[in-house]
Structures are given as C-alpha cells and as structure tokens.
Coordinates of C-alpha atoms and ligand atoms in Angstrom, one line a residue:
X1101 CA 0.0 0.0 0.0
X1102 CA 1.1 3.5 -0.7
X1103 CA 2.3 5.8 2.2
X1104 CA -0.4 6.8 4.7
X1105 CA 0.6 10.4 4.4
X1106 CA -2.1 12.6 5.8
X1107 CA -3.7 10.3 8.4
X1108 CA -1.5 10.9 11.5
X1109 CA -1.5 7.7 13.6
X1110 CA -1.3 4.1 12.4
X1111 CA -4.0 3.0 14.9
X1112 CA -6.3 5.7 13.6
X1113 CA -5.7 4.5 10.1
X1114 CA -6.4 0.9 11.0
X1115 CA -9.6 1.7 12.9
X1116 CA -10.8 3.8 9.9
X1117 CA -9.9 1.0 7.5
X1118 CA -12.0 -1.5 9.6
X1119 CA -15.0 0.9 9.6
X1120 CA -15.0 1.7 5.9
X1121 CA -14.7 -2.0 5.1
X1122 CA -17.6 -2.8 7.5
X1123 CA -19.6 0.1 6.0
X1124 CA -19.0 -1.1 2.5
X1125 CA -20.0 -4.7 3.3
X1126 CA -23.2 -3.5 5.0
X1127 CA -24.2 -1.5 1.9
X1128 CA -23.2 -4.5 -0.3
X1129 CA -25.5 -6.8 1.6
X1130 CA -28.4 -4.4 1.3
X1131 CA -28.4 -3.1 -2.2
X1132 CA -31.2 -0.9 -3.4
X1133 CA -32.2 0.1 -7.0
X1134 CA -32.3 3.6 -8.4
X1135 CA -34.8 5.9 -6.6
X1136 CA -35.4 3.2 -4.0
X1137 CA -32.3 3.8 -1.8
X1138 CA -34.4 4.4 1.4
X1139 CA -32.4 2.1 3.8
X1140 CA -29.1 3.4 2.3
X1141 CA -30.2 7.0 2.8
X1142 CA -31.2 6.3 6.4
X1143 CA -27.8 4.7 7.2
X1144 CA -25.9 7.7 5.6
X1145 CA -28.0 10.4 7.3
X1146 CA -27.5 8.7 10.7
X1147 CA -23.7 8.4 10.1
X1148 CA -23.4 12.1 9.0
X1149 CA -25.3 13.2 12.1
X1150 CA -23.1 11.0 14.3
X1151 CA -20.0 12.6 12.8
X1152 CA -21.3 16.1 13.6
X1153 CA -21.6 17.4 10.1
X1154 CA -23.8 20.5 9.6
X1155 CA -26.7 20.9 7.1
X1156 CA -27.4 17.1 7.2
X1157 CA -30.6 16.5 5.2
X1158 CA -32.2 14.2 2.7
X1159 CA -32.0 15.4 -0.9
X1160 CA -33.2 14.2 -4.3
X1161 CA -35.9 11.9 -2.7
X1162 CA -33.5 9.1 -1.6
X1163 CA -30.2 11.0 -1.4
X1164 CA -28.4 12.7 1.4
X1165 CA -26.0 15.6 2.0
X1166 CA -23.9 17.1 4.9
X1167 CA -21.3 19.8 5.3
X1168 CA -18.0 19.8 7.1
X1169 CA -17.2 23.4 8.0
X1170 CA -13.6 24.3 8.6
X1171 CA -12.3 26.6 11.4
X1172 CA -12.0 29.5 8.9
X1173 CA -13.8 30.7 5.9
X1174 CA -12.6 29.6 2.5
X1175 CA -13.4 27.6 -0.6
X1176 CA -16.1 25.0 -0.8
X1177 CA -15.3 21.5 -2.3
X1178 CA -18.1 19.1 -3.2
X1179 CA -17.4 15.4 -3.0
X1180 CA -20.0 13.2 -4.8
X1181 CA -20.7 9.5 -4.2
X1182 CA -23.5 7.7 -5.9
X1183 CA -25.7 5.2 -4.1
X1184 CA -27.7 2.8 -6.3
X1185 CA -27.4 -0.9 -7.2
X1186 CA -28.4 -2.8 -10.3
X1187 CA -31.0 -5.4 -11.2
X1188 CA -28.4 -8.1 -11.3
X1189 CA -28.5 -11.4 -9.4
X1190 CA -25.3 -11.7 -7.4
X1191 CA -23.0 -14.6 -8.1
X1192 CA -19.8 -13.3 -6.3
X1193 CA -19.8 -16.0 -3.6
X1194 CA -18.7 -13.3 -1.1
X1195 CA -19.7 -13.8 2.5
X1196 CA -21.4 -10.4 2.4
X1197 CA -23.2 -11.0 -0.9
X1198 CA -26.5 -9.3 -1.5
X1199 CA -29.4 -10.5 0.6
X1200 CA -31.9 -9.0 -1.8
X1201 CA -32.7 -11.3 -4.7
X1202 CA -31.8 -10.0 -8.1
X1203 CA -30.3 -6.8 -6.8
X1204 CA -26.6 -6.2 -6.5
X1205 CA -24.0 -3.5 -6.1
X1206 CA -22.4 -4.7 -9.3
X1207 CA -21.0 -1.3 -10.3
X1208 CA -19.3 -0.6 -6.9
X1209 CA -21.4 2.3 -5.7
X1210 CA -21.3 0.7 -2.3
X1211 CA -17.5 1.4 -2.2
X1212 CA -18.2 5.0 -3.2
X1213 CA -20.5 5.6 -0.2
X1214 CA -18.0 3.9 2.1
X1215 CA -15.1 6.1 0.8
X1216 CA -17.4 9.2 1.1
X1217 CA -18.3 8.4 4.7
X1218 CA -14.6 7.7 5.4
X1219 CA -13.6 11.1 4.0
X1220 CA -16.4 12.8 6.0
X1221 CA -15.1 11.1 9.2
X1222 CA -11.4 12.0 8.5
X1223 CA -12.3 15.6 7.7
X1224 CA -14.7 16.1 10.6
X1225 CA -11.9 15.0 12.9
X1226 CA -9.7 17.8 11.7
X1227 CA -12.2 20.5 10.8
X1228 CA -10.7 23.1 13.1
X1229 CA -7.4 22.9 11.1
X1230 CA -8.7 23.8 7.7
X1231 CA -10.2 26.9 6.0
X1232 CA -13.3 26.4 3.9
X1233 CA -15.9 23.7 3.8
X1234 CA -16.6 20.3 2.2
X1235 CA -20.0 19.4 0.9
X1236 CA -20.7 15.6 0.7
X1237 CA -23.4 14.6 -1.7
X1238 CA -24.7 11.0 -1.7
X1239 CA -26.5 10.9 -5.0
X1240 CA -29.3 8.4 -5.8
X1241 CA -30.1 7.0 -9.2
X1242 CA -26.9 7.2 -11.2
X1243 CA -27.7 4.0 -13.2
X1244 CA -31.2 5.4 -14.0
X1245 CA -31.6 9.0 -15.1
X1246 CA -32.1 12.2 -13.1
X1247 CA -30.2 11.6 -9.8
X1248 CA -27.6 14.3 -10.4
X1249 CA -30.1 16.8 -11.6
X1250 CA -32.3 16.2 -8.6
X1251 CA -29.4 16.8 -6.2
X1252 CA -28.6 20.1 -7.9
X1253 CA -32.3 21.1 -7.8
X1254 CA -32.1 20.6 -4.0
X1255 CA -29.4 23.3 -3.8
X1256 CA -26.2 21.3 -3.2
X1257 CA -24.1 23.7 -5.3
X1258 CA -25.2 26.7 -3.3
X1259 CA -25.0 27.9 0.3
X1260 CA -22.1 27.7 0.5
X1261 CA -21.4 28.2 -3.2
X1262 CA -19.3 25.2 -4.4
X1263 CA -16.0 26.1 -6.1
X1264 CA -14.8 22.6 -7.2
X1265 CA -16.5 19.2 -7.6
X1266 CA -14.6 16.0 -7.1
X1267 CA -15.4 12.3 -7.1
X1268 CA -14.2 8.9 -8.1
X1269 CA -15.4 5.6 -9.5
X1270 CA -14.0 2.3 -8.3
X1271 CA -12.5 0.4 -11.2
X1272 CA -12.4 -3.4 -11.7
X1273 CA -10.1 -2.7 -14.7
X1274 CA -7.4 -0.4 -13.3
X1275 CA -4.9 -2.2 -11.1
X1276 CA -5.0 -1.5 -7.3
X1277 CA -2.5 1.3 -6.5
X1278 CA -3.3 3.4 -9.5
X1279 CA -5.8 5.7 -11.1
X1280 CA -7.1 6.6 -14.5
X1281 CA -7.6 10.3 -15.1
X1282 CA -7.6 12.6 -18.1
X1283 CA -8.4 16.3 -18.9
X1284 CA -11.4 17.1 -21.0
X1285 CA -14.0 14.6 -22.1
X1286 CA -13.7 11.5 -20.0
X1287 CA -17.2 9.9 -20.3
X1288 CA -19.6 10.3 -23.3
X1289 CA -23.1 11.7 -23.5
X1290 CA -25.5 8.7 -24.0
X1291 CA -28.4 9.1 -26.4
X1292 CA -30.9 6.2 -26.5
X1293 CA -32.8 5.9 -29.8
X1294 CA -35.6 3.8 -31.2
X1295 CA -36.5 3.4 -34.8
X1296 CA -39.9 1.9 -35.7
X1297 CA -40.3 0.8 -39.3
X1298 CA -43.8 0.3 -40.7
X1299 CA -44.2 -1.8 -43.8
X1300 CA -47.2 -3.9 -44.9
X1301 CA -47.8 -7.5 -43.6
X1302 CA -48.7 -10.4 -45.7
X1303 CA -48.1 -14.1 -46.6
X1304 CA -44.5 -15.1 -46.7
X1305 CA -45.2 -16.8 -50.1
X1306 CA -46.6 -13.6 -51.6
X1307 CA -43.9 -11.0 -50.9
X1308 CA -44.8 -8.9 -53.9
X1309 CA -48.0 -7.9 -52.0
X1310 CA -46.2 -6.7 -48.9
X1311 CA -43.5 -4.3 -47.7
X1312 CA -41.3 -6.5 -45.6
X1313 CA -40.3 -4.5 -42.5
X1314 CA -37.6 -7.1 -41.6
X1315 CA -35.8 -6.6 -44.9
X1316 CA -36.0 -2.8 -44.5
X1317 CA -34.7 -3.1 -40.9
X1318 CA -31.8 -5.2 -42.2
X1319 CA -30.8 -2.5 -44.8
X1320 CA -31.2 0.2 -42.2
X1321 CA -28.9 -1.6 -39.7
X1322 CA -26.3 -2.0 -42.4
X1323 CA -26.5 1.5 -43.7
X1324 CA -26.3 2.9 -40.1
X1325 CA -22.8 1.5 -39.9
X1326 CA -21.6 4.3 -42.2
X1327 CA -22.8 7.1 -39.8
X1328 CA -19.6 6.9 -37.6
X1329 CA -17.3 5.7 -40.4
X1330 CA -18.3 8.2 -43.1
X1331 CA -19.9 11.2 -41.4
X1332 CA -17.8 11.8 -38.3
X1333 CA -14.2 13.1 -38.5
X1334 CA -11.8 10.3 -37.7
X1335 CA -10.3 12.5 -34.9
X1336 CA -13.7 12.7 -33.1
X1337 CA -14.9 9.9 -30.8
X1338 CA -18.3 8.5 -31.6
X1339 CA -20.3 5.3 -31.2
X1340 CA -23.6 4.1 -32.8
X1341 CA -24.8 0.7 -31.7
X1342 CA -28.0 -1.1 -32.6
X1343 CA -28.4 -3.4 -29.6
X1344 CA -31.9 -4.7 -30.1
X1345 CA -34.0 -5.8 -33.0
X1346 CA -37.7 -6.8 -32.8
X1347 CA -40.3 -7.5 -35.4
X1348 CA -42.5 -10.1 -37.1
X1349 CA -44.7 -12.9 -35.8
X1350 CA -43.4 -16.2 -37.3
X1351 CA -41.5 -17.6 -40.2
X1352 CA -44.3 -17.7 -42.8
X1353 CA -45.6 -14.2 -42.1
X1354 CA -44.1 -11.1 -43.6
X1355 CA -43.5 -8.6 -40.8
X1356 CA -45.6 -5.4 -40.9
X1357 CA -43.3 -3.6 -38.5
X1358 CA -39.8 -3.8 -37.0
X1359 CA -38.2 -1.9 -34.2
X1360 CA -34.5 -1.1 -33.6
X1361 CA -33.2 0.2 -30.3
X1362 CA -29.7 1.4 -29.8
X1363 CA -27.4 4.0 -28.3
X1364 CA -25.3 6.9 -29.7
X1365 CA -22.3 8.1 -27.7
X1366 CA -20.5 11.4 -28.2
X1367 CA -18.2 13.9 -26.4
X1368 CA -19.6 17.1 -28.0
X1369 CA -22.9 18.6 -29.1
X1370 CA -21.8 19.0 -32.7
X1371 CA -20.8 15.4 -33.0
X1372 CA -24.1 14.3 -31.4
X1373 CA -26.1 16.5 -33.8
X1374 CA -24.2 15.0 -36.8
X1375 CA -24.9 11.4 -35.5
X1376 CA -28.6 12.1 -35.0
X1377 CA -29.0 14.0 -38.3
X1378 CA -27.3 11.3 -40.4
X1379 CA -29.2 8.5 -38.6
X1380 CA -32.5 10.1 -39.4
X1381 CA -31.5 10.9 -43.0
X1382 CA -30.3 7.3 -43.6
X1383 CA -33.5 5.8 -42.0
X1384 CA -35.6 8.2 -44.1
X1385 CA -33.8 7.3 -47.3
X1386 CA -33.8 3.6 -46.9
X1387 CA -37.4 3.5 -45.8
X1388 CA -38.4 5.7 -48.8
X1389 CA -36.6 3.3 -51.1
X1390 CA -38.6 0.4 -49.9
X1391 CA -41.9 2.2 -49.5
X1392 CA -41.9 1.9 -45.7
X1393 CA -42.5 4.6 -43.2
X1394 CA -40.7 5.2 -39.9
X1395 CA -40.6 7.0 -36.5
X1396 CA -37.3 8.0 -35.0
X1397 CA -37.2 8.9 -31.2
X1398 CA -34.2 9.7 -29.2
X1399 CA -33.3 10.9 -25.7
X1400 CA -30.0 12.1 -24.2
X1401 CA -30.0 11.4 -20.5
X1402 CA -26.9 13.3 -19.4
X1403 CA -24.1 15.5 -20.9
X1404 CA -20.6 14.2 -21.5
X1405 CA -18.4 14.2 -18.5
X1406 CA -15.7 16.8 -19.0
X1407 CA -12.9 17.2 -16.6
X1408 CA -11.5 20.7 -16.0
X1409 CA -8.0 20.6 -17.5
X1410 CA -6.3 22.4 -14.5
X1411 CA -8.0 20.3 -11.9
X1412 CA -7.4 17.1 -13.8
X1413 CA -3.7 18.0 -14.0
X1414 CA -3.7 18.6 -10.3
X1415 CA -5.3 15.1 -9.7
X1416 CA -2.7 13.6 -12.0
X1417 CA 0.1 15.4 -10.2
X1418 CA -1.2 14.2 -6.8
X1419 CA -1.5 10.7 -8.2
X1420 CA 2.1 10.7 -9.4
X1421 CA 3.2 11.7 -5.9
X1422 CA 1.0 9.1 -4.2
X1423 CA 1.0 6.2 -6.6
X1424 CA 4.0 6.8 -8.9
X1425 CA 4.1 8.1 -12.5
X1426 CA 3.8 4.6 -14.0
X1427 CA 0.5 4.0 -12.1
X1428 CA -1.4 6.8 -13.7
X1429 CA -3.5 5.9 -16.8
X1430 CA -5.2 8.5 -19.1
X1431 CA -7.9 6.6 -20.9
X1432 CA -11.3 8.2 -21.5
X1433 CA -14.2 5.9 -22.3
X1434 CA -17.5 6.1 -24.2
X1435 CA -19.4 4.9 -21.1
X1436 CA -21.8 7.3 -19.5
X1437 CA -21.7 8.8 -16.0
X1438 CA -24.1 11.5 -14.7
X1439 CA -21.3 13.1 -12.6
X1440 CA -21.0 15.1 -15.8
X1441 CA -24.1 17.0 -14.8
X1442 CA -22.2 18.4 -11.8
X1443 CA -19.2 19.1 -13.9
X1444 CA -21.3 21.1 -16.3
X1445 CA -22.1 23.5 -13.5
X1446 CA -18.7 23.7 -11.7
X1447 CA -15.1 22.9 -12.6
X1448 CA -13.8 19.6 -11.2
X1449 CA -12.5 16.2 -11.9
X1450 CA -13.8 12.6 -11.8
X1451 CA -11.4 9.7 -12.0
X1452 CA -11.2 5.9 -11.8
X1453 CA -9.6 4.4 -8.7
X1454 CA -7.8 1.1 -9.3
X1455 CA -9.3 -2.0 -7.4
X1456 CA -8.2 -4.9 -9.7
X1457 CA -5.8 -7.3 -8.2
X1458 CA -5.0 -10.3 -10.3
X1459 CA -2.4 -11.6 -7.9
X1460 CA -5.3 -12.1 -5.4
X1461 CA -7.6 -13.4 -8.1
X1462 CA -9.7 -10.2 -8.0
X1463 CA -10.5 -9.5 -11.6
X1464 CA -14.2 -8.5 -12.0
X1465 CA -16.2 -6.8 -14.7
X1466 CA -18.6 -3.9 -13.9
X1467 CA -22.3 -4.8 -14.1
X1468 CA -21.5 -8.5 -14.0
X1469 CA -23.1 -10.9 -11.4
X1470 CA -19.5 -11.9 -10.3
X1471 CA -18.3 -8.3 -9.9
X1472 CA -15.6 -8.0 -7.3
X1473 CA -13.0 -5.4 -6.2
X1474 CA -10.0 -5.4 -3.8
X1475 CA -11.2 -3.8 -0.6
X1476 CA -7.7 -2.3 0.0
X1477 CA -8.9 0.3 -2.5
X1478 CA -11.2 1.7 0.1
X1479 CA -8.5 3.2 2.4
X1480 CA -6.5 4.2 -0.6
X1481 CA -9.6 6.1 -1.8
X1482 CA -10.0 7.9 1.5
X1483 CA -6.3 8.8 1.8
X1484 CA -6.0 10.0 -1.8
X1485 CA -9.4 11.8 -1.7
X1486 CA -8.2 13.6 1.4
X1487 CA -5.1 14.8 -0.4
X1488 CA -7.2 16.1 -3.3
X1489 CA -9.7 17.8 -1.0
X1490 CA -7.0 19.4 1.2
X1491 CA -5.1 20.5 -1.9
X1492 CA -8.2 22.1 -3.5
X1493 CA -9.2 23.8 -0.2
X1494 CA -5.8 25.5 0.0
X1495 CA -5.7 26.3 -3.8
X1496 CA -6.0 29.9 -4.8
Ligands
ZN299 ZN1 -22.7 1.3 -13.5
ZN300 ZN1 -21.1 3.2 -11.6

C-alpha cells in the first residue's frame, strides 16, 4: 500500500480502515435500486449526524447531504458519491453477498459511499485545522436518469457556493494502487434511440403484395454502420450501436413492422447532432426506397463528463506523488456517468480508482453478477481523496 501520508497515527488508520470496510459490506449486503435507496439513505444520514456534520438533510428523494465546515472561511469543495445498485443477481460467492434477490451492487457504488463516509469522518476529525468547507453529496439513481439533476435542484451547489466538484469511480479494470484520469471529455453523453419501421404485412409466399419491415430493418442496420465511419471526423470519438431488433410474428408471415433500439455516444454537441441527423437521413432514405414509413425517437439522458484541465492536471500530479508516475493511466471511455451534470455546473474532476488485483484473483467486470473489487482500494480512496480535497481547499 502507498504511504499513509495525511492520516497521522497508524492505529487511527487501522480503525478507519475497519470501519470503511464494514460500511461497504453493510451496503453491499443491502443493495437498493435507483430511486429506492431508502435504507441506504437512512444509514448515511445517521452516520453524517453522528460525525457532527452540519446541514445534514435528505436530498433528491432518496439521497443525502452534509457539510464539514472548517475553522476558517474559504473555498467549498463538493465530494460526490453515488448510491444505487443494479437489477443483477449476485454470483460473487462473497460472505457479504446481496441479501436482496436479483439486486446487486455490481458497479461498486457501495464502495463510493464507504469512501465518502470515510472522508467525512477524517475531515470532521480535523475541521478546526482547515479553511473552507466540504459538501458531501450522496446521489441516488446514477444508473437510471435524473439523480444528479435532482441533487442540484435541491441546492447542493449553493450555500455555500461550491467552487470545485470531485469524485471517483472504483475500477475493476485499473490495477490496485493506480488511477485513470484525463483532462477534457472522460465519459460520453449517452443518447438512447428507437427506430420503428412500418411496412405492410402479408403471406411469406406472396412477398410482392407486402412491404417487408424485416428486410427494411436489415438494410437500415447495415446503412447505419456508415454514420460513424463516413460522417464523423476520424479524430472525433463517436459510437452508434443497434443493440436490439424486434419484429415479425413467425417464419411464414411477412412482418408489418420492426423496431430497432440502440445508443449513440458522443463527447460534444456538434458530433451528437451529426450522428442524429445522419441517422435520421439514412433511415428516411432507406425506408423511402422500400416504401416503408418510420418513426425516430431519441433521448439524451446526461451530458458528456468533461474534466477541468487544470483540476485534472492537479489530480494527476497528486496521483504521481501518491501512486507513482507509471501507475497513472489516461484513458477516456465512451461509457456514461451523470457526474457530468455536476461538472457542467462547476469545474472539477472525476477519475477511476484502481481496485483490480489479479495476484489475489480479483478480476471482475462492472455490471457482472460476479463483480468483485479489492477492498484495499477503500482506504486508498480515502487517503487519496483527502489529499485532493485538502489540496483544493488550499488552492488559490
Ligand atoms: Zn454502472
Ligand atoms: Zn457506476
């Protein structure tokens, strides 16, 4: 493990380590789906009150917040942790596996809450010593939509006005003892789409009397593969995936309609607009060619997550000091993360915290029923998070 720099006494560190592991395991045993985090909320509110935080209150229906106020006035740093689990049946074989059937902390948000509470405890213990304040936000419904917006609507960015937003995601990919952080776009904006193609049904043996929606859908899917490859600049990141196809009744009936569902991912509004415009033009053109009609619906649930260049450089620099230069990755992804909603409002940085440990056989995949992480990442998260918060509190 890296040095235990800012936490003064070994016994204090060990006691904190035991508490955050116990906290994480309790959340892991009792996972709750998006917008249903009632028990989780209760546990967090109780803990924040015990720690003596101010402005402890429920937010965003099933979320929670609290403030650690330093001895002197200064900047305000917001630390965000998400709370929700997934509709995944746990198959991890952990002794503290989920007790709720078909619900599991398979993305690691249990660890985010444990690290958040560990940070709140460490900061509350030294609040007289620092200037400024730290707002903790426990956000519901990251895996669904609207959790981040609901927290902001409940005023977490104001009173005191937040200067910088920080947070982390545990990573089953990044090795323990390292991070992944980069300036600029780090997660993509996700746009869900649905294309409904209407043809004309009929007997499979009389295709000339019909408009086969399955054939049209097949051409649409193939033509859509050119949206990214032919209409987006090679230097811009973009994804278009058709993940679901439905249509038809049986093998000897020509389908009257077919539906395609998919996702578009982009880092910028202009690229998203290009992807949507070309998708619609291609669907319209192909459908017209075959005499079919269509509907095209889409919804973008959150913005891209864009890290502030200066604050990302600060996180990287702290990471080099704490983990070592060869332990810092800089690999943005086209995944989605609604922390981007906070980072649209305030400068800040979000990063991946390594928790993979192949030497111990800990090599999970996010959202998988067998998802696992190395719990040594919890204390590392608290220590490194503390460095970041203290560094940002004293920044000019
Ligand atoms: Zn997830
Ligand atoms: Zn997640």
